[in-house]
Each structure stands twice: as C-alpha cells, then as structure tokens.
Amino acid sequence: MKDYHQKRDFERTPEPKGSGKARENHELLYVIHKHQASHLHYDFRLEWNGVLLSWAIPKGPSLDPSVKRLAMQVEDHPLEYGGFEGVIPEGEYGGGTVMIWDRGTWEPEVADVEAALEKGDLKFTLHGRKLMGSWALVRTRGYGGRGRESWLLIKHRDRYASTADILLEQPRSAVSNKLLAEIARAGGGDVEKAAKGDGEKAARGDGR
Ligand code: MN
C-alpha cells in the first residue's frame, strides 16, 4: 500500500490509514464506492491478501452482459477503506464526495486467484446489495494505451443479468441511504459538485 500512503496526507483527509493486517477465516469483502471527484466514477474493490484491490470504473458497472465497462486498476487500498463514506477535502488527492454505493462479499470462481490476476482473467461471484451473481474482470492489453492496468468489468449471463440501468435506479448509499449531495452536506463538502454525481444521467452524457 505504498502508493496509497504516498498519495495522501492523513493530517488532511479523513480517509483511513489502514493497518495492513490480513484477516483470517472470514468472507472476502466487496465494495463499490461512488466517487464524485473531478470526474464521477465508481471504485470497484475486492479484498485480497489483506488489501482492497481497486479499479476505477468511469461509467460504473452494468448488469447487461453485452456491455463491457472499462476498469482502470489503481493503487491497493486498506481494508478499512471499505467502511469509508464521506468527504475528501478539495485540493487533496481524490478531493470530493465518496459514497458506499454497494457492499457485500465476493467469492472467486477460480481455484487460483493469484494466477487469475496475473493472467488477467478473474471470474467471481458477488454477494452485494445491488450487484449479485457471476462477473469477470478481464485485462485488456493496450486498451487506451495504458498497458497492464486496463481491465473490463463484464456481467456473466445468469439470473441477475439485466438491461435495467442499476446506476440510475439505485443511486443511494448502500449503508446510509444518502445521495452524494446529502453526504457532502453532512461532511461539509461541495454540495453542488456532489449533486452533479446524483444527476448522473446528464453527467454521463451517454443518453441513457
Ligand atoms: Mn476514486
């Protein structure tokens, strides 16, 4: 988690520093943060080896198996980040409002997760409030010219697949039931900026 710590000033941000301790004999945490920073995006996180492996998904997840969503792998986050919802001060790394959009547990569908990550093809099951069933993260070499960190998040066909737009249908926090603007207001953040993330239809500009 060196990158995580280097990017942040813990005197200024309320984000957790993290203990870096792995937990034993428990289910693996899964979290999606909805993050209105300079741009709205969703941060997809899977617990593995005591950290949260993290991908930033500009357009957020889709339940539609025909839709592949770009997921840029970013620095590992501490497990404690899975409980963070609030305001990162403007001017700090990732400054803006952070919502726990979904949270639950995940299970690998492969025997060897390390090998799957190395290969760039991880199949897994999500047990969230909003996202469930079978999914894949697949590395896409050279997509956007960014090399190893570009992945695609893809829903597998199962009974949880749907063409419904879950981002629009379920915009609230999975833990507080708040919208981004409400989280910003409570945390002394930029309410107007946060509200842009709540009005995602316009912000995404993809006509959906
Ligand atoms: Mn983020």
PDB file of C-alpha atoms and ligand atoms in Angstrom:
ATOM      1  CA  MET A   1       0.000   0.000   0.000  1.00  0.00           C
ATOM      2  CA  LYS A   2       2.975   2.341  -0.506  1.00  0.00           C
ATOM      3  CA  ASP A   3       1.191   4.119  -3.365  1.00  0.00           C
ATOM      4  CA  TYR A   4      -1.921   4.600  -1.247  1.00  0.00           C
ATOM      5  CA  HIS A   5       0.049   6.260   1.544  1.00  0.00           C
ATOM      6  CA  GLN A   6       2.225   8.365  -0.757  1.00  0.00           C
ATOM      7  CA  LYS A   7      -0.796   9.897  -2.469  1.00  0.00           C
ATOM      8  CA  ARG A   8      -2.468  11.057   0.749  1.00  0.00           C
ATOM      9  CA  ASP A   9      -1.859  13.451   3.643  1.00  0.00           C
ATOM     10  CA  PHE A  10      -3.566  11.842   6.626  1.00  0.00           C
ATOM     11  CA  GLU A  11      -3.407  15.130   8.521  1.00  0.00           C
ATOM     12  CA  ARG A  12      -5.849  16.478   5.960  1.00  0.00           C
ATOM     13  CA  THR A  13      -8.012  13.634   4.655  1.00  0.00           C
ATOM     14  CA  PRO A  14     -10.472  11.644   6.775  1.00  0.00           C
ATOM     15  CA  GLU A  15      -9.694   8.515   4.731  1.00  0.00           C
ATOM     16  CA  PRO A  16      -8.371   5.590   6.820  1.00  0.00           C
ATOM     17  CA  LYS A  17      -4.641   4.973   7.062  1.00  0.00           C
ATOM     18  CA  GLY A  18      -5.229   1.267   7.429  1.00  0.00           C
ATOM     19  CA  SER A  19      -3.458  -1.327   9.496  1.00  0.00           C
ATOM     20  CA  GLY A  20      -2.492  -3.503   6.537  1.00  0.00           C
ATOM     21  CA  LYS A  21      -3.371  -6.580   8.563  1.00  0.00           C
ATOM     22  CA  ALA A  22      -4.888  -9.547   6.749  1.00  0.00           C
ATOM     23  CA  ARG A  23      -7.933 -11.143   8.337  1.00  0.00           C
ATOM     24  CA  GLU A  24      -8.279 -14.887   8.599  1.00  0.00           C
ATOM     25  CA  ASN A  25     -11.226 -17.232   8.289  1.00  0.00           C
ATOM     26  CA  HIS A  26     -13.778 -14.798   7.049  1.00  0.00           C
ATOM     27  CA  GLU A  27     -15.621 -13.935   3.886  1.00  0.00           C
ATOM     28  CA  LEU A  28     -13.909 -11.607   1.436  1.00  0.00           C
ATOM     29  CA  LEU A  29     -15.157  -8.019   1.372  1.00  0.00           C
ATOM     30  CA  TYR A  30     -16.508  -6.429  -1.797  1.00  0.00           C
ATOM     31  CA  VAL A  31     -17.216  -2.684  -2.058  1.00  0.00           C
ATOM     32  CA  ILE A  32     -18.105  -0.173  -4.732  1.00  0.00           C
ATOM     33  CA  HIS A  33     -17.564   3.485  -3.912  1.00  0.00           C
ATOM     34  CA  LYS A  34     -19.343   6.118  -5.984  1.00  0.00           C
ATOM     35  CA  HIS A  35     -16.854   8.972  -6.077  1.00  0.00           C
ATOM     36  CA  GLN A  36     -17.554  12.458  -7.326  1.00  0.00           C
ATOM     37  CA  ALA A  37     -14.004  13.784  -7.683  1.00  0.00           C
ATOM     38  CA  SER A  38     -13.014  15.941 -10.661  1.00  0.00           C
ATOM     39  CA  HIS A  39     -14.980  13.336 -12.643  1.00  0.00           C
ATOM     40  CA  LEU A  40     -17.678  10.987 -11.447  1.00  0.00           C
ATOM     41  CA  HIS A  41     -16.523   7.377 -11.305  1.00  0.00           C
ATOM     42  CA  TYR A  42     -17.112   4.161  -9.406  1.00  0.00           C
ATOM     43  CA  ASP A  43     -14.291   2.468  -7.470  1.00  0.00           C
ATOM     44  CA  PHE A  44     -14.648  -1.301  -7.513  1.00  0.00           C
ATOM     45  CA  ARG A  45     -12.815  -3.061  -4.677  1.00  0.00           C
ATOM     46  CA  LEU A  46     -12.182  -6.708  -3.868  1.00  0.00           C
ATOM     47  CA  GLU A  47     -10.457  -7.863  -0.694  1.00  0.00           C
ATOM     48  CA  TRP A  48      -7.410  -9.983  -1.386  1.00  0.00           C
ATOM     49  CA  ASN A  49      -4.363 -10.697   0.816  1.00  0.00           C
ATOM     50  CA  GLY A  50      -5.237  -8.068   3.383  1.00  0.00           C
ATOM     51  CA  VAL A  51      -5.868  -5.189   0.980  1.00  0.00           C
ATOM     52  CA  LEU A  52      -8.641  -3.992  -1.300  1.00  0.00           C
ATOM     53  CA  LEU A  53      -7.611  -4.494  -4.921  1.00  0.00           C
ATOM     54  CA  SER A  54      -9.107  -1.453  -6.645  1.00  0.00           C
ATOM     55  CA  TRP A  55     -10.288  -0.452 -10.103  1.00  0.00           C
ATOM     56  CA  ALA A  56     -11.748   2.912 -11.141  1.00  0.00           C
ATOM     57  CA  ILE A  57     -14.709   2.446 -13.480  1.00  0.00           C
ATOM     58  CA  PRO A  58     -15.599   5.726 -15.226  1.00  0.00           C
ATOM     59  CA  LYS A  59     -19.068   4.601 -16.333  1.00  0.00           C
ATOM     60  CA  GLY A  60     -19.810   2.272 -13.409  1.00  0.00           C
ATOM     61  CA  PRO A  61     -20.889  -1.363 -13.561  1.00  0.00           C
ATOM     62  CA  SER A  62     -23.569  -2.651 -15.956  1.00  0.00           C
ATOM     63  CA  LEU A  63     -25.864  -5.608 -15.393  1.00  0.00           C
ATOM     64  CA  ASP A  64     -26.043  -6.129 -19.146  1.00  0.00           C
ATOM     65  CA  PRO A  65     -23.678  -8.926 -20.281  1.00  0.00           C
ATOM     66  CA  SER A  66     -23.282  -7.264 -23.682  1.00  0.00           C
ATOM     67  CA  VAL A  67     -21.838  -4.136 -22.039  1.00  0.00           C
ATOM     68  CA  LYS A  68     -18.149  -4.121 -21.077  1.00  0.00           C
ATOM     69  CA  ARG A  69     -17.083  -1.363 -18.722  1.00  0.00           C
ATOM     70  CA  LEU A  70     -13.512  -0.076 -18.663  1.00  0.00           C
ATOM     71  CA  ALA A  71     -11.929  -0.571 -15.240  1.00  0.00           C
ATOM     72  CA  MET A  72      -8.545   1.041 -14.621  1.00  0.00           C
ATOM     73  CA  GLN A  73      -6.614  -0.717 -11.879  1.00  0.00           C
ATOM     74  CA  VAL A  74      -5.463   1.760  -9.253  1.00  0.00           C
ATOM     75  CA  GLU A  75      -3.466   1.501  -6.040  1.00  0.00           C
ATOM     76  CA  ASP A  76      -4.432  -1.074  -3.400  1.00  0.00           C
ATOM     77  CA  HIS A  77      -6.490   0.406  -0.583  1.00  0.00           C
ATOM     78  CA  PRO A  78      -6.559  -0.661   3.100  1.00  0.00           C
ATOM     79  CA  LEU A  79      -9.393  -2.957   4.182  1.00  0.00           C
ATOM     80  CA  GLU A  80     -10.674  -0.198   6.454  1.00  0.00           C
ATOM     81  CA  TYR A  81     -11.477   1.827   3.336  1.00  0.00           C
ATOM     82  CA  GLY A  82     -14.452  -0.475   2.857  1.00  0.00           C
ATOM     83  CA  GLY A  83     -16.176   1.426   5.666  1.00  0.00           C
ATOM     84  CA  PHE A  84     -15.346   4.903   4.397  1.00  0.00           C
ATOM     85  CA  GLU A  85     -18.109   7.217   3.240  1.00  0.00           C
ATOM     86  CA  GLY A  86     -17.622  10.960   3.455  1.00  0.00           C
ATOM     87  CA  VAL A  87     -15.823  13.981   2.084  1.00  0.00           C
ATOM     88  CA  ILE A  88     -12.198  14.189   0.940  1.00  0.00           C
ATOM     89  CA  PRO A  89     -11.173  17.866   1.192  1.00  0.00           C
ATOM     90  CA  GLU A  90     -10.820  19.772  -2.085  1.00  0.00           C
ATOM     91  CA  GLY A  91      -7.186  20.023  -3.099  1.00  0.00           C
ATOM     92  CA  GLU A  92      -6.362  16.626  -1.585  1.00  0.00           C
ATOM     93  CA  TYR A  93      -5.901  13.503  -3.693  1.00  0.00           C
ATOM     94  CA  GLY A  94      -9.354  12.432  -4.933  1.00  0.00           C
ATOM     95  CA  GLY A  95     -10.946  15.514  -3.367  1.00  0.00           C
ATOM     96  CA  GLY A  96     -14.729  15.238  -3.456  1.00  0.00           C
ATOM     97  CA  THR A  97     -17.542  13.117  -2.074  1.00  0.00           C
ATOM     98  CA  VAL A  98     -17.415   9.352  -1.585  1.00  0.00           C
ATOM     99  CA  MET A  99     -20.455   7.071  -1.194  1.00  0.00           C
ATOM    100  CA  ILE A 100     -20.523   3.368  -0.368  1.00  0.00           C
ATOM    101  CA  TRP A 101     -22.729   2.539  -3.356  1.00  0.00           C
ATOM    102  CA  ASP A 102     -22.649  -1.213  -2.779  1.00  0.00           C
ATOM    103  CA  ARG A 103     -21.069  -3.545  -0.257  1.00  0.00           C
ATOM    104  CA  GLY A 104     -21.068  -7.244   0.495  1.00  0.00           C
ATOM    105  CA  THR A 105     -18.813 -10.219  -0.032  1.00  0.00           C
ATOM    106  CA  TRP A 106     -17.246 -11.947  -3.011  1.00  0.00           C
ATOM    107  CA  GLU A 107     -16.102 -15.450  -3.883  1.00  0.00           C
ATOM    108  CA  PRO A 108     -13.592 -16.408  -6.543  1.00  0.00           C
ATOM    109  CA  GLU A 109     -14.871 -18.788  -9.219  1.00  0.00           C
ATOM    110  CA  VAL A 110     -11.310 -19.880  -9.912  1.00  0.00           C
ATOM    111  CA  ALA A 111      -9.057 -22.119  -7.837  1.00  0.00           C
ATOM    112  CA  ASP A 112      -6.022 -19.835  -8.004  1.00  0.00           C
ATOM    113  CA  VAL A 113      -6.777 -16.126  -7.658  1.00  0.00           C
ATOM    114  CA  GLU A 114      -3.125 -15.065  -7.945  1.00  0.00           C
ATOM    115  CA  ALA A 115      -2.767 -16.907 -11.232  1.00  0.00           C
ATOM    116  CA  ALA A 116      -6.043 -15.434 -12.494  1.00  0.00           C
ATOM    117  CA  LEU A 117      -4.911 -11.897 -11.631  1.00  0.00           C
ATOM    118  CA  GLU A 118      -1.544 -12.495 -13.277  1.00  0.00           C
ATOM    119  CA  LYS A 119      -3.240 -13.876 -16.367  1.00  0.00           C
ATOM    120  CA  GLY A 120      -5.739 -11.020 -16.349  1.00  0.00           C
ATOM    121  CA  ASP A 121      -8.925 -13.093 -16.243  1.00  0.00           C
ATOM    122  CA  LEU A 122     -10.649 -13.232 -12.861  1.00  0.00           C
ATOM    123  CA  LYS A 123     -14.083 -14.811 -12.593  1.00  0.00           C
ATOM    124  CA  PHE A 124     -16.016 -14.269  -9.376  1.00  0.00           C
ATOM    125  CA  THR A 125     -19.405 -14.145  -7.674  1.00  0.00           C
ATOM    126  CA  LEU A 126     -20.654 -11.012  -5.930  1.00  0.00           C
ATOM    127  CA  HIS A 127     -22.982 -11.051  -2.949  1.00  0.00           C
ATOM    128  CA  GLY A 128     -23.813  -7.347  -2.692  1.00  0.00           C
ATOM    129  CA  ARG A 129     -26.944  -5.367  -2.024  1.00  0.00           C
ATOM    130  CA  LYS A 130     -27.094  -4.252  -5.660  1.00  0.00           C
ATOM    131  CA  LEU A 131     -24.677  -6.419  -7.625  1.00  0.00           C
ATOM    132  CA  MET A 132     -25.018 -10.180  -7.447  1.00  0.00           C
ATOM    133  CA  GLY A 133     -24.153 -13.280  -9.374  1.00  0.00           C
ATOM    134  CA  SER A 134     -21.285 -14.048 -11.690  1.00  0.00           C
ATOM    135  CA  TRP A 135     -18.883 -11.430 -13.097  1.00  0.00           C
ATOM    136  CA  ALA A 136     -15.477 -11.209 -14.739  1.00  0.00           C
ATOM    137  CA  LEU A 137     -12.606  -8.766 -14.752  1.00  0.00           C
ATOM    138  CA  VAL A 138     -10.557  -9.228 -17.898  1.00  0.00           C
ATOM    139  CA  ARG A 139      -7.327  -7.376 -18.617  1.00  0.00           C
ATOM    140  CA  THR A 140      -7.319  -5.730 -21.997  1.00  0.00           C
ATOM    141  CA  ARG A 141      -3.806  -5.104 -23.211  1.00  0.00           C
ATOM    142  CA  GLY A 142      -3.202  -1.725 -24.720  1.00  0.00           C
ATOM    143  CA  TYR A 143      -6.779  -0.506 -24.393  1.00  0.00           C
ATOM    144  CA  GLY A 144      -6.406   3.267 -24.393  1.00  0.00           C
ATOM    145  CA  GLY A 145      -2.650   2.764 -24.480  1.00  0.00           C
ATOM    146  CA  ARG A 146      -2.439   2.187 -20.753  1.00  0.00           C
ATOM    147  CA  GLY A 147      -0.897  -1.284 -20.659  1.00  0.00           C
ATOM    148  CA  ARG A 148      -1.361  -3.618 -17.730  1.00  0.00           C
ATOM    149  CA  GLU A 149      -3.806  -1.543 -15.742  1.00  0.00           C
ATOM    150  CA  SER A 150      -6.703  -1.575 -18.228  1.00  0.00           C
ATOM    151  CA  TRP A 151      -9.377  -4.160 -17.479  1.00  0.00           C
ATOM    152  CA  LEU A 152     -13.005  -4.682 -18.457  1.00  0.00           C
ATOM    153  CA  LEU A 153     -15.756  -5.484 -15.949  1.00  0.00           C
ATOM    154  CA  ILE A 154     -18.308  -7.814 -17.511  1.00  0.00           C
ATOM    155  CA  LYS A 155     -21.513  -9.350 -16.153  1.00  0.00           C
ATOM    156  CA  HIS A 156     -21.944 -13.019 -16.941  1.00  0.00           C
ATOM    157  CA  ARG A 157     -25.300 -14.316 -18.123  1.00  0.00           C
ATOM    158  CA  ASP A 158     -27.239 -15.537 -15.122  1.00  0.00           C
ATOM    159  CA  ARG A 159     -30.474 -14.692 -13.370  1.00  0.00           C
ATOM    160  CA  TYR A 160     -29.036 -11.409 -12.100  1.00  0.00           C
ATOM    161  CA  ALA A 161     -28.216 -10.145 -15.597  1.00  0.00           C
ATOM    162  CA  SER A 162     -30.492  -7.347 -16.765  1.00  0.00           C
ATOM    163  CA  THR A 163     -30.757  -4.446 -19.169  1.00  0.00           C
ATOM    164  CA  ALA A 164     -32.065  -2.235 -16.353  1.00  0.00           C
ATOM    165  CA  ASP A 165     -29.739   0.664 -15.513  1.00  0.00           C
ATOM    166  CA  ILE A 166     -28.997  -0.014 -11.867  1.00  0.00           C
ATOM    167  CA  LEU A 167     -26.899   3.157 -11.575  1.00  0.00           C
ATOM    168  CA  LEU A 168     -29.966   5.277 -12.270  1.00  0.00           C
ATOM    169  CA  GLU A 169     -32.438   3.038 -10.451  1.00  0.00           C
ATOM    170  CA  GLN A 170     -30.415   2.721  -7.240  1.00  0.00           C
ATOM    171  CA  PRO A 171     -28.383   5.902  -6.807  1.00  0.00           C
ATOM    172  CA  ARG A 172     -28.299   5.888  -2.981  1.00  0.00           C
ATOM    173  CA  SER A 173     -25.720   4.662  -0.482  1.00  0.00           C
ATOM    174  CA  ALA A 174     -25.972   1.001   0.473  1.00  0.00           C
ATOM    175  CA  VAL A 175     -25.168   1.883   4.094  1.00  0.00           C
ATOM    176  CA  SER A 176     -26.643   5.338   4.821  1.00  0.00           C
ATOM    177  CA  ASN A 177     -29.256   5.535   2.044  1.00  0.00           C
ATOM    178  CA  LYS A 178     -27.919   9.038   1.324  1.00  0.00           C
ATOM    179  CA  LEU A 179     -27.360  10.657  -2.052  1.00  0.00           C
ATOM    180  CA  LEU A 180     -23.943  12.194  -2.777  1.00  0.00           C
ATOM    181  CA  ALA A 181     -25.284  15.695  -2.102  1.00  0.00           C
ATOM    182  CA  GLU A 182     -26.550  14.597   1.307  1.00  0.00           C
ATOM    183  CA  ILE A 183     -23.175  13.058   2.170  1.00  0.00           C
ATOM    184  CA  ALA A 184     -21.434  16.254   1.047  1.00  0.00           C
ATOM    185  CA  ARG A 185     -23.778  18.431   3.111  1.00  0.00           C
ATOM    186  CA  ALA A 186     -23.256  16.307   6.238  1.00  0.00           C
ATOM    187  CA  GLY A 187     -19.480  16.299   5.750  1.00  0.00           C
ATOM    188  CA  GLY A 188     -19.009  19.966   4.934  1.00  0.00           C
ATOM    189  CA  GLY A 189     -18.201  19.232   1.295  1.00  0.00           C
ATOM    190  CA  ASP A 190     -19.110  20.863  -2.003  1.00  0.00           C
ATOM    191  CA  VAL A 191     -22.828  20.074  -2.249  1.00  0.00           C
ATOM    192  CA  GLU A 192     -23.275  21.481  -5.728  1.00  0.00           C
ATOM    193  CA  LYS A 193     -20.390  19.409  -7.114  1.00  0.00           C
ATOM    194  CA  ALA A 194     -21.665  16.280  -5.353  1.00  0.00           C
ATOM    195  CA  ALA A 195     -25.151  16.839  -6.750  1.00  0.00           C
ATOM    196  CA  LYS A 196     -23.687  16.524 -10.251  1.00  0.00           C
ATOM    197  CA  GLY A 197     -22.987  12.888  -9.437  1.00  0.00           C
ATOM    198  CA  ASP A 198     -26.575  12.391  -8.308  1.00  0.00           C
ATOM    199  CA  GLY A 199     -27.784  13.813 -11.614  1.00  0.00           C
ATOM    200  CA  GLU A 200     -25.792  11.158 -13.324  1.00  0.00           C
ATOM    201  CA  LYS A 201     -27.939  10.873 -16.429  1.00  0.00           C
ATOM    202  CA  ALA A 202     -26.778  14.279 -17.564  1.00  0.00           C
ATOM    203  CA  ALA A 203     -23.247  13.835 -16.237  1.00  0.00           C
ATOM    204  CA  ARG A 204     -22.639  10.601 -18.104  1.00  0.00           C
ATOM    205  CA  GLY A 205     -23.832  12.121 -21.333  1.00  0.00           C
ATOM    206  CA  ASP A 206     -24.426   8.759 -22.966  1.00  0.00           C
ATOM    207  CA  GLY A 207     -28.132   9.313 -23.445  1.00  0.00           C
ATOM    208  CA  ARG A 208     -29.218   6.574 -21.063  1.00  0.00           C
TER     209      ARG A 208
HETATM  210 MN    MN B   1     -11.950   7.210  -6.732  1.00  0.00          MN
END
